[in-house]
CSV table of C-alpha atoms and ligand atoms in Angstrom, one decimal:
chain,number,residue,atom,x,y,z
D,1,MET,CA,-21.3,5.7,-2.5
D,2,ARG,CA,-18.7,4.0,-4.7
D,3,GLY,CA,-19.5,4.6,-8.7
D,4,ARG,CA,-17.9,2.6,-11.6
D,5,GLY,CA,-14.3,3.3,-11.0
D,6,ARG,CA,-12.1,0.2,-9.5
D,7,LEU,CA,-9.5,0.6,-6.6
D,8,ILE,CA,-6.5,-1.6,-7.1
D,9,THR,CA,-3.7,-1.6,-4.1
D,10,ILE,CA,-0.3,-2.9,-4.3
D,11,GLU,CA,1.2,-3.8,-1.0
D,12,GLY,CA,4.6,-5.3,0.3
D,13,VAL,CA,7.6,-4.6,2.0
D,14,ASP,CA,10.4,-1.9,0.7
D,15,GLY,CA,11.7,-3.6,-2.4
D,16,ALA,CA,9.1,-5.7,-3.1
D,17,GLY,CA,8.8,-4.1,-6.5
D,18,LYS,CA,5.5,-1.9,-6.1
D,19,THR,CA,6.1,1.1,-7.7
D,20,THR,CA,7.3,-1.1,-11.0
D,21,LEU,CA,4.3,-3.4,-11.1
D,22,ALA,CA,2.2,-0.1,-10.1
D,23,THR,CA,3.7,1.8,-13.2
D,24,GLY,CA,3.0,-1.2,-15.3
D,25,LEU,CA,-0.1,-1.9,-14.5
D,26,LEU,CA,-1.2,1.9,-14.9
D,27,ARG,CA,0.0,1.7,-18.3
D,28,GLU,CA,-1.8,-1.7,-19.3
D,29,LEU,CA,-5.4,-0.4,-18.3
D,30,THR,CA,-4.8,2.7,-19.7
D,31,GLU,CA,-3.9,1.0,-23.1
D,32,ARG,CA,-7.2,-1.0,-22.8
D,33,GLY,CA,-9.0,2.5,-23.0
D,34,LEU,CA,-9.8,2.8,-18.9
D,35,ASP,CA,-9.6,6.0,-17.5
D,36,ALA,CA,-6.9,5.2,-15.1
D,37,GLU,CA,-4.4,6.9,-12.3
D,38,LEU,CA,-1.9,6.1,-10.3
D,39,LEU,CA,-1.5,7.4,-6.5
D,40,ARG,CA,0.8,6.8,-3.8
D,41,GLU,CA,0.5,6.4,0.6
D,42,PRO,CA,1.2,8.2,2.2
D,43,GLY,CA,0.9,11.2,-0.1
D,44,GLY,CA,-1.0,11.7,-3.2
D,45,VAL,CA,-2.5,15.2,-1.9
D,46,GLU,CA,-0.9,17.9,-0.3
D,47,LEU,CA,-1.8,17.4,3.5
D,48,SER,CA,-0.7,13.7,2.9
D,49,GLU,CA,2.6,14.3,1.1
D,50,ARG,CA,3.4,16.9,4.1
D,51,LEU,CA,2.7,14.2,6.8
D,52,ARG,CA,4.4,11.5,4.7
D,53,GLU,CA,7.7,14.0,5.3
D,54,LEU,CA,7.2,14.0,8.7
D,55,VAL,CA,6.5,10.4,9.2
D,56,LYS,CA,9.7,9.4,7.8
D,57,ASP,CA,11.9,11.8,8.9
D,58,PRO,CA,14.3,10.0,11.1
D,59,ARG,CA,15.2,13.0,13.3
D,60,LEU,CA,11.7,12.9,15.1
D,61,THR,CA,10.6,10.9,17.7
D,62,VAL,CA,7.3,9.2,16.8
D,63,GLY,CA,5.2,6.7,18.9
D,64,GLY,CA,3.7,3.6,17.3
D,65,ARG,CA,0.1,5.0,18.4
D,66,ALA,CA,1.0,8.4,17.0
D,67,GLU,CA,2.7,6.9,13.9
D,68,ALA,CA,-0.7,5.0,13.4
D,69,LEU,CA,-2.8,8.2,13.6
D,70,ILE,CA,-0.6,10.2,11.4
D,71,TYR,CA,-0.8,7.5,8.5
D,72,ALA,CA,-4.7,7.2,9.2
D,73,ALA,CA,-5.0,11.1,8.9
D,74,ALA,CA,-3.0,11.2,5.8
D,75,ARG,CA,-5.0,8.6,4.2
D,76,ALA,CA,-8.6,10.0,5.1
D,77,GLN,CA,-7.6,13.1,3.7
D,78,LEU,CA,-6.5,11.2,0.3
D,79,VAL,CA,-9.8,9.4,0.2
D,80,GLU,CA,-11.7,12.3,0.6
D,81,GLN,CA,-10.1,14.3,-1.3
D,82,ALA,CA,-8.7,12.1,-4.1
D,83,LEU,CA,-10.2,8.7,-4.0
D,84,VAL,CA,-13.8,9.1,-3.7
D,85,PRO,CA,-14.0,11.7,-6.6
D,86,ARG,CA,-12.2,9.6,-8.7
D,87,LEU,CA,-13.8,6.3,-8.1
D,88,GLU,CA,-17.3,8.1,-8.4
D,89,ARG,CA,-16.6,9.7,-11.7
D,90,GLY,CA,-15.5,6.2,-13.1
D,91,THR,CA,-11.6,6.3,-12.7
D,92,TRP,CA,-9.8,3.4,-12.0
D,93,VAL,CA,-7.1,3.9,-9.4
D,94,VAL,CA,-3.8,2.0,-8.9
D,95,LEU,CA,-2.6,3.0,-5.3
D,96,ASP,CA,0.6,2.4,-3.9
D,97,ARG,CA,-0.2,1.1,-0.4
D,98,PHE,CA,-3.2,1.5,1.4
D,99,VAL,CA,-4.8,0.4,4.7
D,100,ASP,CA,-3.0,-3.4,4.5
D,101,SER,CA,0.2,-1.4,4.9
D,102,SER,CA,-1.1,0.2,8.3
D,103,LEU,CA,-2.5,-3.2,9.5
D,104,ALA,CA,1.0,-4.8,8.6
D,105,TYR,CA,3.7,-1.9,10.0
D,106,GLN,CA,1.7,-0.4,12.7
D,107,GLY,CA,-0.7,-3.4,13.3
D,108,ALA,CA,1.6,-6.1,13.3
D,109,GLY,CA,5.2,-4.6,13.0
D,110,ARG,CA,4.6,-2.2,16.2
D,111,GLU,CA,2.0,-4.6,17.8
D,112,LEU,CA,-0.7,-2.5,17.9
D,113,GLY,CA,-2.9,-5.2,16.9
D,114,ILE,CA,-4.2,-5.6,13.6
D,115,ARG,CA,-8.0,-5.2,14.6
D,116,SER,CA,-7.5,-2.0,16.6
D,117,VAL,CA,-5.5,-0.5,13.5
D,118,SER,CA,-8.4,-1.8,11.4
D,119,GLU,CA,-11.0,0.0,13.5
D,120,LEU,CA,-8.7,3.4,13.4
D,121,ASN,CA,-8.8,3.1,9.3
D,122,ALA,CA,-12.4,2.2,9.0
D,123,PHE,CA,-13.0,5.7,10.6
D,124,ALA,CA,-10.4,6.9,8.7
D,125,THR,CA,-11.7,5.8,5.3
D,126,GLY,CA,-15.2,5.7,5.5
D,127,SER,CA,-14.8,1.6,5.2
D,128,LEU,CA,-13.6,2.2,2.0
D,129,THR,CA,-12.3,-1.0,0.8
D,130,PRO,CA,-10.2,-2.2,-2.4
D,131,ASP,CA,-11.4,-4.0,-5.2
D,132,ARG,CA,-8.1,-6.1,-5.4
D,133,THR,CA,-5.2,-5.9,-3.6
D,134,LEU,CA,-1.9,-7.3,-5.0
D,135,LEU,CA,0.8,-8.3,-2.4
D,136,LEU,CA,4.0,-8.6,-3.7
D,137,VAL,CA,6.4,-11.4,-2.0
D,138,VAL,CA,9.8,-11.7,-2.1
D,139,PRO,CA,12.7,-13.0,-0.1
D,140,GLU,CA,14.0,-10.5,2.8
D,141,VAL,CA,17.3,-10.5,1.2
D,142,VAL,CA,16.3,-9.6,-2.3
D,143,ALA,CA,13.5,-6.8,-0.8
D,144,LYS,CA,16.9,-5.3,1.2
D,145,GLY,CA,19.1,-5.5,-2.2
D,146,ARG,CA,16.7,-3.7,-4.1
D,147,ALA,CA,15.8,-1.5,-1.4
D,148,SER,CA,19.5,-0.4,-0.9
D,149,ALA,CA,20.2,-0.4,-4.5
D,150,ARG,CA,17.9,2.7,-4.9
D,151,GLY,CA,21.0,4.6,-2.8
D,152,ALA,CA,18.6,6.5,-0.8
D,153,PRO,CA,19.3,7.0,3.0
D,154,PRO,CA,17.1,4.8,4.9
D,155,ASP,CA,13.8,6.6,6.6
D,156,ARG,CA,12.7,6.2,10.0
D,157,LEU,CA,10.8,3.2,9.0
D,158,GLU,CA,13.7,1.5,7.2
D,159,ARG,CA,16.0,1.8,10.3
D,160,GLU,CA,14.2,-0.9,12.0
D,161,ASP,CA,15.4,-4.1,13.1
D,162,GLU,CA,14.7,-7.6,11.2
D,163,ALA,CA,12.0,-8.6,13.8
D,164,PHE,CA,10.1,-5.4,12.9
D,165,PHE,CA,10.0,-6.7,9.5
D,166,ALA,CA,9.4,-10.4,10.2
D,167,ARG,CA,6.2,-9.5,12.0
D,168,VAL,CA,5.4,-7.1,9.0
D,169,ARG,CA,5.7,-9.8,6.8
D,170,GLU,CA,3.8,-12.0,8.9
D,171,GLY,CA,1.2,-9.2,9.4
D,172,TYR,CA,0.6,-9.3,5.5
D,173,GLU,CA,0.7,-13.1,5.6
D,174,ARG,CA,-2.3,-13.0,8.0
D,175,ILE,CA,-4.2,-10.6,6.0
D,176,ALA,CA,-3.9,-12.7,2.5
D,177,ARG,CA,-5.3,-15.8,4.5
D,178,ALA,CA,-8.0,-13.8,5.9
D,179,GLU,CA,-8.9,-12.2,2.7
D,180,PRO,CA,-8.0,-14.5,-0.1
D,181,GLU,CA,-10.6,-13.3,-2.4
D,182,ARG,CA,-9.4,-9.7,-2.3
D,183,VAL,CA,-5.9,-10.2,-1.2
D,184,ARG,CA,-3.6,-11.9,-4.3
D,185,ARG,CA,-0.1,-13.1,-3.5
D,186,LEU,CA,2.0,-12.5,-6.2
D,187,ASP,CA,6.2,-13.7,-6.5
D,188,GLY,CA,7.7,-10.4,-6.7
D,189,GLU,CA,11.0,-12.3,-7.1
D,190,ARG,CA,10.7,-12.7,-11.1
D,191,ALA,CA,11.2,-10.7,-14.0
D,192,PRO,CA,8.8,-7.1,-13.9
D,193,ALA,CA,7.0,-8.6,-17.1
D,194,GLU,CA,6.3,-11.7,-15.5
D,195,VAL,CA,5.0,-10.1,-12.6
D,196,LEU,CA,2.7,-7.9,-14.4
D,197,ALA,CA,1.0,-10.8,-16.6
D,198,ASP,CA,0.5,-12.4,-13.5
D,199,ALA,CA,-1.2,-8.9,-11.7
D,200,LEU,CA,-3.1,-8.8,-15.0
D,201,SER,CA,-4.5,-12.3,-14.6
D,202,ASN,CA,-5.6,-11.2,-11.1
D,203,VAL,CA,-7.5,-8.4,-12.0
D,204,ALA,CA,-8.9,-9.7,-15.1
D,205,ASP,CA,-12.2,-10.7,-13.7
D,206,LEU,CA,-12.6,-6.8,-12.9
D,207,LEU,CA,-12.0,-5.4,-16.7
U,1,LIG,P1,7.3,4.2,0.8
U,1,LIG,O1,6.3,5.1,0.2
U,1,LIG,O2,8.7,4.7,0.2
U,1,LIG,O3,6.9,2.8,0.6
U,1,LIG,O4,7.5,4.5,2.1
U,1,LIG,C1,6.4,4.4,3.0
U,1,LIG,C2,6.6,4.0,4.3
U,1,LIG,O5,6.0,3.7,5.2
U,1,LIG,C3,7.2,2.2,4.1
U,1,LIG,O6,8.6,2.2,5.2
U,1,LIG,C4,6.2,1.6,4.7
U,1,LIG,C5,5.6,2.6,5.8
U,1,LIG,N1,4.1,2.9,5.9
U,1,LIG,C6,3.5,2.2,7.3
U,1,LIG,O7,4.3,1.9,7.5
U,1,LIG,N2,2.4,2.3,7.3
U,1,LIG,C7,1.3,2.8,6.6
U,1,LIG,O8,0.5,2.7,6.7
U,1,LIG,C8,1.9,3.2,5.3
U,1,LIG,C9,0.9,3.6,3.9
U,1,LIG,C10,3.1,3.3,4.9
């Protein structure tokens, strides 16, 4: 059962500005007197953090189906151990990636099909659905520039080719078109303060 807490998820490709927005949004919610927390996927709880390390490791061979199952397992644990208890006690959770990441990366990117991955995730999450999803959209060249500016070596997924990321982007667009009330597309190329202001106006009805 869902309590009074709200679940706001942030989505987009690497380098879209998710972490910056998530941090800013958390600060704004807290300043409004809300009990709010920031969590990330895959991770947030011990089992999920370990699965995150596994699935991102470029030394491992991981097939598309195994990949979808690992993300779903990490998510199942996060939902049970962290999300549900927080939402039930009224905490607002800002979550950096959730089910839509699997629909876009595994469903569209790996071509497993958005519907199959959606069914897998309905099982994993008990059909927990975000109250709002903020999808950051940036041109590919901007996303790549930001991701490489971090200086970290590319993880297993970041090594995929352009065709993969083109499918991921199109997957996100399909999700946004299918659920316009939940999923709000934000232009992530603007300055962080502008993106944050836009995000706040897109969650204002929940506040
Ligand atoms: P990040 O947390 O640094 O964004 O890295 C997570 C990576 O995992 C990123 O490349 C996107 C990918 N990913 C999926 O492919 N499916 C998922 O369900 C999630 C949560 C992440």
